PDB file of C-alpha atoms in Angstrom:
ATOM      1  CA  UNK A 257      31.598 269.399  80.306  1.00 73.00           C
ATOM      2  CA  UNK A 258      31.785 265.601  81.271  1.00 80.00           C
ATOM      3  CA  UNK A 259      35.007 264.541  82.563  1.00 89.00           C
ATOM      4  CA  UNK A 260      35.366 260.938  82.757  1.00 95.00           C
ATOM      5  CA  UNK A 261      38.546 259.597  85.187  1.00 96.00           C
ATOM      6  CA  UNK A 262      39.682 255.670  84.354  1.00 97.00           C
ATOM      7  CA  UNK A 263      41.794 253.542  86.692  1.00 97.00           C
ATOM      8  CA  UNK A 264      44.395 252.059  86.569  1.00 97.00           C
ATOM      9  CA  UNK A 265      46.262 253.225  83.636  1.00 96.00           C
ATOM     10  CA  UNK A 266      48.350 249.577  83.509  1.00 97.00           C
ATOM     11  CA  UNK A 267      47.053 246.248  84.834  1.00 98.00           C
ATOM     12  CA  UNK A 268      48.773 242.832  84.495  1.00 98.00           C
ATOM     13  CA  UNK A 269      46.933 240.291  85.650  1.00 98.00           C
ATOM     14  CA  UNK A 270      47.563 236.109  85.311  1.00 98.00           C
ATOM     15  CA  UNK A 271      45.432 234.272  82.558  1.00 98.00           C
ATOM     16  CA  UNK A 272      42.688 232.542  84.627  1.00 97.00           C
ATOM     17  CA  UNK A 273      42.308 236.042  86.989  1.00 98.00           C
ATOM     18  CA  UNK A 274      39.909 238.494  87.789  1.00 98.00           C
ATOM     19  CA  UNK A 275      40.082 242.262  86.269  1.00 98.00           C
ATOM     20  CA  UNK A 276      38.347 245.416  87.213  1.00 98.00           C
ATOM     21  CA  UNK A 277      38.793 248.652  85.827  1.00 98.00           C
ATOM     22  CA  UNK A 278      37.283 251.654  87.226  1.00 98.00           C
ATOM     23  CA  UNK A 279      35.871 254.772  86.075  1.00 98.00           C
ATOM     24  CA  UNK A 280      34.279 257.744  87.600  1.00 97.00           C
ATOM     25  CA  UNK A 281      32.381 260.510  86.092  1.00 96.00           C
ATOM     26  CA  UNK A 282      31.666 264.424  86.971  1.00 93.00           C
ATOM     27  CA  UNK A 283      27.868 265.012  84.591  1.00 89.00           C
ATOM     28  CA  UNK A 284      25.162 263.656  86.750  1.00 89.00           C
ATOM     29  CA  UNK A 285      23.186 264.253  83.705  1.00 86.00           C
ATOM     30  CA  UNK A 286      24.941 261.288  82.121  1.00 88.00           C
ATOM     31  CA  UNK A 287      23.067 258.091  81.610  1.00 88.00           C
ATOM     32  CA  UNK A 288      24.745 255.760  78.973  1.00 88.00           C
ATOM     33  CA  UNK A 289      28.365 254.139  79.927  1.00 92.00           C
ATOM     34  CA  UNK A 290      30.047 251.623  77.575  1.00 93.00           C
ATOM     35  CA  UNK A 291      32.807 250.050  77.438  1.00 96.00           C
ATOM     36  CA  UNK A 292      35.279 249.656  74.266  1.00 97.00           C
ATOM     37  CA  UNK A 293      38.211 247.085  73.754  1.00 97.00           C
ATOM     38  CA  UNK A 294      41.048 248.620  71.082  1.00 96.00           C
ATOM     39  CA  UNK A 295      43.251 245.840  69.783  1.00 95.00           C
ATOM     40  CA  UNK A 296      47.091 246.973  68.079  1.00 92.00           C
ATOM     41  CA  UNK A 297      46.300 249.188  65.327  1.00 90.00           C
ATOM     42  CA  UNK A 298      42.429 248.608  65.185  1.00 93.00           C
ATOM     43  CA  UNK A 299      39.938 251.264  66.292  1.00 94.00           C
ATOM     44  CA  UNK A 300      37.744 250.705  69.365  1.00 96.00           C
ATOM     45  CA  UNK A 301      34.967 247.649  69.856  1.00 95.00           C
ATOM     46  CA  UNK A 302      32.075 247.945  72.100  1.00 94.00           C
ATOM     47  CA  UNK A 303      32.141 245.094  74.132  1.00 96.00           C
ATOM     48  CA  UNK A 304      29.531 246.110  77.084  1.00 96.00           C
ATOM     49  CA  UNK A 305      27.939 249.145  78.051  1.00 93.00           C
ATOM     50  CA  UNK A 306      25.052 249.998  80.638  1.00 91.00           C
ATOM     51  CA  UNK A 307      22.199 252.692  80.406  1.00 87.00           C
ATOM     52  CA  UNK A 308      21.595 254.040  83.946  1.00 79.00           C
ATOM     53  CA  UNK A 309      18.396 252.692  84.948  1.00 78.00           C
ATOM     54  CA  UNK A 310      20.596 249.152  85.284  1.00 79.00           C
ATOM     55  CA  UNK A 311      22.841 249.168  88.085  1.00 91.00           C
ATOM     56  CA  UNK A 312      24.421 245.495  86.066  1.00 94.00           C
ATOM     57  CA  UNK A 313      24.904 243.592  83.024  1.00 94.00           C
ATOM     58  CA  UNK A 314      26.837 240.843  82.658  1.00 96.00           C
ATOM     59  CA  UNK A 315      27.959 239.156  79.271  1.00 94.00           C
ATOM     60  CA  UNK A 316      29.663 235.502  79.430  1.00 96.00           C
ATOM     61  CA  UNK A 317      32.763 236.702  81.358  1.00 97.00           C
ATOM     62  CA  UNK A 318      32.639 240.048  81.650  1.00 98.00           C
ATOM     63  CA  UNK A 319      30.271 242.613  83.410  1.00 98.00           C
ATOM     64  CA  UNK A 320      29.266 246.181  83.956  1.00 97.00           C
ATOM     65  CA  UNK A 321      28.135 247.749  87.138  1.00 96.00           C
ATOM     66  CA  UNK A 322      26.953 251.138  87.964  1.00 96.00           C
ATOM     67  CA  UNK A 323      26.788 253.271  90.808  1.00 95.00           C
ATOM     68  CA  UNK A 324      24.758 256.488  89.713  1.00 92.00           C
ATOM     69  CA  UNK A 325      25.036 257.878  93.253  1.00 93.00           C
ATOM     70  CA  UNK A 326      28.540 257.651  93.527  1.00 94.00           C
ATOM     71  CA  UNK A 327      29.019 258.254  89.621  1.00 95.00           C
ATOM     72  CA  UNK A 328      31.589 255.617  88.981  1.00 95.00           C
ATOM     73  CA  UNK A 329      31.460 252.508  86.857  1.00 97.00           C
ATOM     74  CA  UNK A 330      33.323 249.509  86.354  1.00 98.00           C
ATOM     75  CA  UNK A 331      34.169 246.241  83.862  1.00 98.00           C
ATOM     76  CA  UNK A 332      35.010 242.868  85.741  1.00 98.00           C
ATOM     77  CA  UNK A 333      36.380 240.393  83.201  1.00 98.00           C
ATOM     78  CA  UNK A 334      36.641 237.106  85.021  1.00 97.00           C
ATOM     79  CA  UNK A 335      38.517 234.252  83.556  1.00 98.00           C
ATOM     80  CA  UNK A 336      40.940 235.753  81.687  1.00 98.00           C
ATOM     81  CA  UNK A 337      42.378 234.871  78.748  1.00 97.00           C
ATOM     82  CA  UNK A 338      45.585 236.311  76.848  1.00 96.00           C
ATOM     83  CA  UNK A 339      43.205 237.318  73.806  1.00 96.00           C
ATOM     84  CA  UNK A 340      41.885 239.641  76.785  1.00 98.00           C
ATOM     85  CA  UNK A 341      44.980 241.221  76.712  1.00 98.00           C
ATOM     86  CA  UNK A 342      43.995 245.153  75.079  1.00 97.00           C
ATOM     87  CA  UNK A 343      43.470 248.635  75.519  1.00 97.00           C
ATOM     88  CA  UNK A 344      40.110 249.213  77.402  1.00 98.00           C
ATOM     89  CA  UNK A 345      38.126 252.425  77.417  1.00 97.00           C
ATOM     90  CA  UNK A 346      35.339 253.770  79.352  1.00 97.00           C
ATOM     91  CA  UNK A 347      33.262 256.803  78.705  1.00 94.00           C
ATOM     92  CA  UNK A 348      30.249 258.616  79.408  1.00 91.00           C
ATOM     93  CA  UNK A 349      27.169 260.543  77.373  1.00 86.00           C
ATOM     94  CA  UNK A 350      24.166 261.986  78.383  1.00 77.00           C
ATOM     95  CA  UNK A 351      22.402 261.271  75.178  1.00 65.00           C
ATOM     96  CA  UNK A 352      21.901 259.361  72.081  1.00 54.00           C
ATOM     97  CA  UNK A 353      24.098 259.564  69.205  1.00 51.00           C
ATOM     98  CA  UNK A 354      26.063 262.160  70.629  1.00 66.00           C
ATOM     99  CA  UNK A 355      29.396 262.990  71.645  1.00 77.00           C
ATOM    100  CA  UNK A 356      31.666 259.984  74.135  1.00 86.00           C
ATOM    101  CA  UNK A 357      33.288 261.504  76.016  1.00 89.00           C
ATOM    102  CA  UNK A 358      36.141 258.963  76.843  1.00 92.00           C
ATOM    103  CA  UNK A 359      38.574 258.151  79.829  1.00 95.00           C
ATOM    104  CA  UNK A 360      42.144 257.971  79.441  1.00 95.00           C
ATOM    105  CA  UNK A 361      42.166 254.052  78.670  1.00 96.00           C
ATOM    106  CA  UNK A 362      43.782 251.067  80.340  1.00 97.00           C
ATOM    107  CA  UNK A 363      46.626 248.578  78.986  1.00 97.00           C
ATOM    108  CA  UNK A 364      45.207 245.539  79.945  1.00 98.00           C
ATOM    109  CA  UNK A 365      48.042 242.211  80.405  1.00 98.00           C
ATOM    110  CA  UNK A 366      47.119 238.799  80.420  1.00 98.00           C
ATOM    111  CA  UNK A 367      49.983 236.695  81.048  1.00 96.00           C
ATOM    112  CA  UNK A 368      49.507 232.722  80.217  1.00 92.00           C
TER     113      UNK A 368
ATOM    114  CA  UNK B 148      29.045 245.160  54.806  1.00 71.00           C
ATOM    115  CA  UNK B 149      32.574 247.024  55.128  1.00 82.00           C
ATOM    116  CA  UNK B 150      30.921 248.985  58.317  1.00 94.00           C
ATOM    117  CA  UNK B 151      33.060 252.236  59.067  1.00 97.00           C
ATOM    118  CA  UNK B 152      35.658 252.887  56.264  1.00 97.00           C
ATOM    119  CA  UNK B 153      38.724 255.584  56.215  1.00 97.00           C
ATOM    120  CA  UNK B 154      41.704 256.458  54.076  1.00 97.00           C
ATOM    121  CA  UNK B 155      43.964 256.928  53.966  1.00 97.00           C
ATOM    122  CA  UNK B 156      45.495 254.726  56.200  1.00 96.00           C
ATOM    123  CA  UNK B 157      49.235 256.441  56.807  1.00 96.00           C
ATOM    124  CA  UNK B 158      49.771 259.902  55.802  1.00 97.00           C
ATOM    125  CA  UNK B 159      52.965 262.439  56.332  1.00 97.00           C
ATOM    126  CA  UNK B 160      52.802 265.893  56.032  1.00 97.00           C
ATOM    127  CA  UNK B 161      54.935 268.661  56.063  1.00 97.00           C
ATOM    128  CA  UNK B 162      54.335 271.679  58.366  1.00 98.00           C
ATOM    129  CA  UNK B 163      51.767 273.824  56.497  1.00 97.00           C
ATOM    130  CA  UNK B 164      50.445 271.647  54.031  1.00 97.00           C
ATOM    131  CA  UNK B 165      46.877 270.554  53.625  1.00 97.00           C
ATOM    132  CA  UNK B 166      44.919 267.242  53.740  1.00 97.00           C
ATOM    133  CA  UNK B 167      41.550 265.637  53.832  1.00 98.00           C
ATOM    134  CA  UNK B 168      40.700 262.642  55.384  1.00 98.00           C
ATOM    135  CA  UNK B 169      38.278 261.009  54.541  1.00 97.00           C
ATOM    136  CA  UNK B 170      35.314 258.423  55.945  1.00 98.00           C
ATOM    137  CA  UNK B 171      32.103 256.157  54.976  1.00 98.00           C
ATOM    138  CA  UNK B 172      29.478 254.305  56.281  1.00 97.00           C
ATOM    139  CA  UNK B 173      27.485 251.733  54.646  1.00 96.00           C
ATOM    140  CA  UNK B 174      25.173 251.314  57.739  1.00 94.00           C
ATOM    141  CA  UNK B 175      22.725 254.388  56.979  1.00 93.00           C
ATOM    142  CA  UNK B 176      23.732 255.917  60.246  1.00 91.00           C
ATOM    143  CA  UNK B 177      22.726 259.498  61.097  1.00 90.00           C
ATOM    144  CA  UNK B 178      25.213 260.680  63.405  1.00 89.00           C
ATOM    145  CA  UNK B 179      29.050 260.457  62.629  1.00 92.00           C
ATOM    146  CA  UNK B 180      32.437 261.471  64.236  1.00 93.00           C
ATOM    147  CA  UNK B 181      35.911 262.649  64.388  1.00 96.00           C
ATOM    148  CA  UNK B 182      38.750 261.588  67.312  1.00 96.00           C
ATOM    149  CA  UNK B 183      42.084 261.799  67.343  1.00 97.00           C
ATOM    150  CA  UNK B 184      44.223 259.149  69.946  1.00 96.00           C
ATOM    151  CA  UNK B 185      47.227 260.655  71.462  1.00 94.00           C
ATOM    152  CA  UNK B 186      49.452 258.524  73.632  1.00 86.00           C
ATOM    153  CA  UNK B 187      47.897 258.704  77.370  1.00 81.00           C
ATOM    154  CA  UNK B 188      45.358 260.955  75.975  1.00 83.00           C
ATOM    155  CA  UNK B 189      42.330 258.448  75.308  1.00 87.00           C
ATOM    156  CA  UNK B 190      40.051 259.253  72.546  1.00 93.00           C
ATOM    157  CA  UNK B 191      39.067 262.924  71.928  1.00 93.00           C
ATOM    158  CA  UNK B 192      35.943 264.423  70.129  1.00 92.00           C
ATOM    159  CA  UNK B 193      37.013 266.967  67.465  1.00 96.00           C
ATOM    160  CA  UNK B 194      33.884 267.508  65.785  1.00 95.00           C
ATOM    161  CA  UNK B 195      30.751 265.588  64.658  1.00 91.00           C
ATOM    162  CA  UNK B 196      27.632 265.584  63.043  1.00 91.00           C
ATOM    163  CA  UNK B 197      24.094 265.025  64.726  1.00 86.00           C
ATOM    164  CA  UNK B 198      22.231 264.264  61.253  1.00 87.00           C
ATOM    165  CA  UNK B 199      23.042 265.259  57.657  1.00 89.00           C
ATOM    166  CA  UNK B 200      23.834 268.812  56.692  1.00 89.00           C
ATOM    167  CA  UNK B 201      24.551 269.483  60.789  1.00 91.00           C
ATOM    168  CA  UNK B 202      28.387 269.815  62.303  1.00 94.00           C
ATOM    169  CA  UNK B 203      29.497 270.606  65.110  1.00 91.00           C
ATOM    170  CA  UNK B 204      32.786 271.556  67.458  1.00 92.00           C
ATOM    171  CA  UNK B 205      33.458 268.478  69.800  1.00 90.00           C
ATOM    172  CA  UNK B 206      36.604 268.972  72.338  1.00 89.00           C
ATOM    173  CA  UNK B 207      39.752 269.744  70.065  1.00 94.00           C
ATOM    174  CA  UNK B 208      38.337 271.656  66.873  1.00 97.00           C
ATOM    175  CA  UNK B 209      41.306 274.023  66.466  1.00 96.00           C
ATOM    176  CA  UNK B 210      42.758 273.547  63.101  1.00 96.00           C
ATOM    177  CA  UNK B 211      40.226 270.950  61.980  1.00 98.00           C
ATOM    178  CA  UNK B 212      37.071 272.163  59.615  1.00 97.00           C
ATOM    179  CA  UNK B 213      34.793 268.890  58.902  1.00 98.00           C
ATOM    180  CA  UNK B 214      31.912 268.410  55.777  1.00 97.00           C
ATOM    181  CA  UNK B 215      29.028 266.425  55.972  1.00 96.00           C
ATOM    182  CA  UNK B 216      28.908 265.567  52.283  1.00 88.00           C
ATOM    183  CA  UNK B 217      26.167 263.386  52.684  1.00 95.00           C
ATOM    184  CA  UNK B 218      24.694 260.551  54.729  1.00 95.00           C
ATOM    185  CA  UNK B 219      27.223 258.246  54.386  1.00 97.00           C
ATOM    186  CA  UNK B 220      30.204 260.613  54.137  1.00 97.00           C
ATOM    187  CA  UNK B 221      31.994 262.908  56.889  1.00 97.00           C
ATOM    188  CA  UNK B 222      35.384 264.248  56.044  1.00 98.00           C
ATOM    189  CA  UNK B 223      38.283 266.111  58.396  1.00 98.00           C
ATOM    190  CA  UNK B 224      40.310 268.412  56.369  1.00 98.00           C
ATOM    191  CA  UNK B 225      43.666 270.040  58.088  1.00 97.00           C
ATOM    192  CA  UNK B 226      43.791 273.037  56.109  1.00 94.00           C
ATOM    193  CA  UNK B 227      47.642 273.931  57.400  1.00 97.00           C
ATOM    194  CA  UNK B 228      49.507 270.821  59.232  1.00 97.00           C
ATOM    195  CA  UNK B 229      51.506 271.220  62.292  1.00 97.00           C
ATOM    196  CA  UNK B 230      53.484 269.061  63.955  1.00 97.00           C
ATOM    197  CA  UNK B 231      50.893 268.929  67.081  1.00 96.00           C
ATOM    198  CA  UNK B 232      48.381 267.259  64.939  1.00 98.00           C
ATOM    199  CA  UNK B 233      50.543 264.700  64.421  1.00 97.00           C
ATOM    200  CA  UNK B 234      48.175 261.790  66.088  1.00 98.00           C
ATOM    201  CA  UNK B 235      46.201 258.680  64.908  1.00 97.00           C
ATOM    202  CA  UNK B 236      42.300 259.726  63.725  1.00 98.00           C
ATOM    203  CA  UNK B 237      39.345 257.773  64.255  1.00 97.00           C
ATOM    204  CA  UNK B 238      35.866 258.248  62.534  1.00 97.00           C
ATOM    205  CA  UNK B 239      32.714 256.370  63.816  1.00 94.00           C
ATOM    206  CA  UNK B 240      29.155 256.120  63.038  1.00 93.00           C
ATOM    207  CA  UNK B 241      26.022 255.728  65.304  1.00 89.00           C
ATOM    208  CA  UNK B 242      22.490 255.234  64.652  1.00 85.00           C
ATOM    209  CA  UNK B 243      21.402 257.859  67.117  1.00 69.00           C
ATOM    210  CA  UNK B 244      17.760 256.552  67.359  1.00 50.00           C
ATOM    211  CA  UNK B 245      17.961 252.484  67.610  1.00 42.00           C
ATOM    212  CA  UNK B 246      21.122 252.170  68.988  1.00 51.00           C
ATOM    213  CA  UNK B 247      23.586 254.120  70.998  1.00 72.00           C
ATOM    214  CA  UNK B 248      26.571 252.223  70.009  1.00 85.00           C
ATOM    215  CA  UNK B 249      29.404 253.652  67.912  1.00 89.00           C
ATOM    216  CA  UNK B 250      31.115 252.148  65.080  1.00 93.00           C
ATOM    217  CA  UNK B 251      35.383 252.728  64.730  1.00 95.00           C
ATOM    218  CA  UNK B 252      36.725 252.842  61.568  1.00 97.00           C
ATOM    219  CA  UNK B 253      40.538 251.316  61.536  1.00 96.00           C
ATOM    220  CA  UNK B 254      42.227 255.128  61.733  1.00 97.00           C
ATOM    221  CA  UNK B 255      44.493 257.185  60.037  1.00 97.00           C
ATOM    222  CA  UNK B 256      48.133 257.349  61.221  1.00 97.00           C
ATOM    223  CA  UNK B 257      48.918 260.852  60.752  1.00 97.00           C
ATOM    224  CA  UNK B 258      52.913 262.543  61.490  1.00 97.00           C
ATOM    225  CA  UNK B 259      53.331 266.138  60.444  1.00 97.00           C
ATOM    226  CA  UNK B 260      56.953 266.857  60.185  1.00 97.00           C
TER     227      UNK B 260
END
């Protein structure tokens, strides 16, 4: 099955910074990758994902890029806010509807 | 619009007892889904359903059983707690076709003591 790694597990970062959080995945077969921002005690948002015939997407401040040779993936937030500051998941499917199959998630920080 | 709803909210069990949880979507979605969120775990797939009347075993089935009630409905039923189940469960909703996003519901805080 798909096994989808996310790095790292902790980032603190300065409000007004740059963040990137990476992900890599084992199913070549996969072709959707989104991204999902869980605030305290809510269940996951999409905020971003990418189907792989786009390499990038970019949405106000953040952005997705892909690298289907490599099989990794990653979100840049620029500008960073503390309302930034969140749990962030990847994860990977190789079809509609079906089953995510999620990375481990990262604590993001924004500090004012 | 409520979107992706699930109750209860908090829940404790004792070891051996039973429980549904339950879920509903108001946005005529076909597929639906069941993950529980362990600390350091991420989300994992228990089981979910394709379409109505179709289930099936995601990563973590083991001591889960699921119904597909109809459209809008997809319940998780621990038929005998234990203590390792103890977790925080998500259900979600896609469209399948349209749209490959899924919908969260706000969880259920489960502790089996």
């Amino acid at each position: 099955g798909e096994n989808v790694e996310q790095h790292p597990s902790t980032l603190s970062v300065q409000e007004g910074d740059s963040a990137v959080i990476k992900c890599t995945y084992s199913d070549s077969a996969s072709n959707y990758f989104p991204w999902y921002k869980q605030e305290l005690g809510k269940g996951p948002q999409l905020i971003i994902d990418i189907r792989s015939n786009v390499g990038e997407k970019k949405d106000q401040r953040i952005a997705v890029t892909l690298n289907k040779t490599a099989k990794h993936f990653s979100l840049h937030i620029t500008e960073t806010q503390p309302e930034d500051s969140a749990v962030y998941f990847c994860a990977a499917s190789y079809y509609s509807g079906y089953a995510l199959n999620f990375g481990k998630g990262t604590s993001l920080l924004v500090t004012p | 619009n409520a979107g992706v709803t699930q109750t209860p909210k908090f829940q404790v069990l004792k070891t051996g007892q039973s429980m549904t949880l339950q879920c509903a979507q108001d946005m005529n979605h076909n597929s639906m889904y069941w993950y529980r969120q362990d600390p350091g775990m991420g989300l994992r797939l228990i089981y979910y359903s394709a379409s109505e009347g179709t289930t099936d075993k995601g990563e973590v089935p083991n001591g889960y059983n699921v119904s597909r009630l109809n459209k809008r409905e997809f319940s998780l039923r621990l038929e005998s707690a234990a203590p390792s189940q103890t977790s925080v469960y998500f259900c979600a909703s896609s469209e399948a076709t349209a749209s490959y996003e899924q919908y969260f519901g706000p969880g259920t805080r489960l502790t089996v003591t």
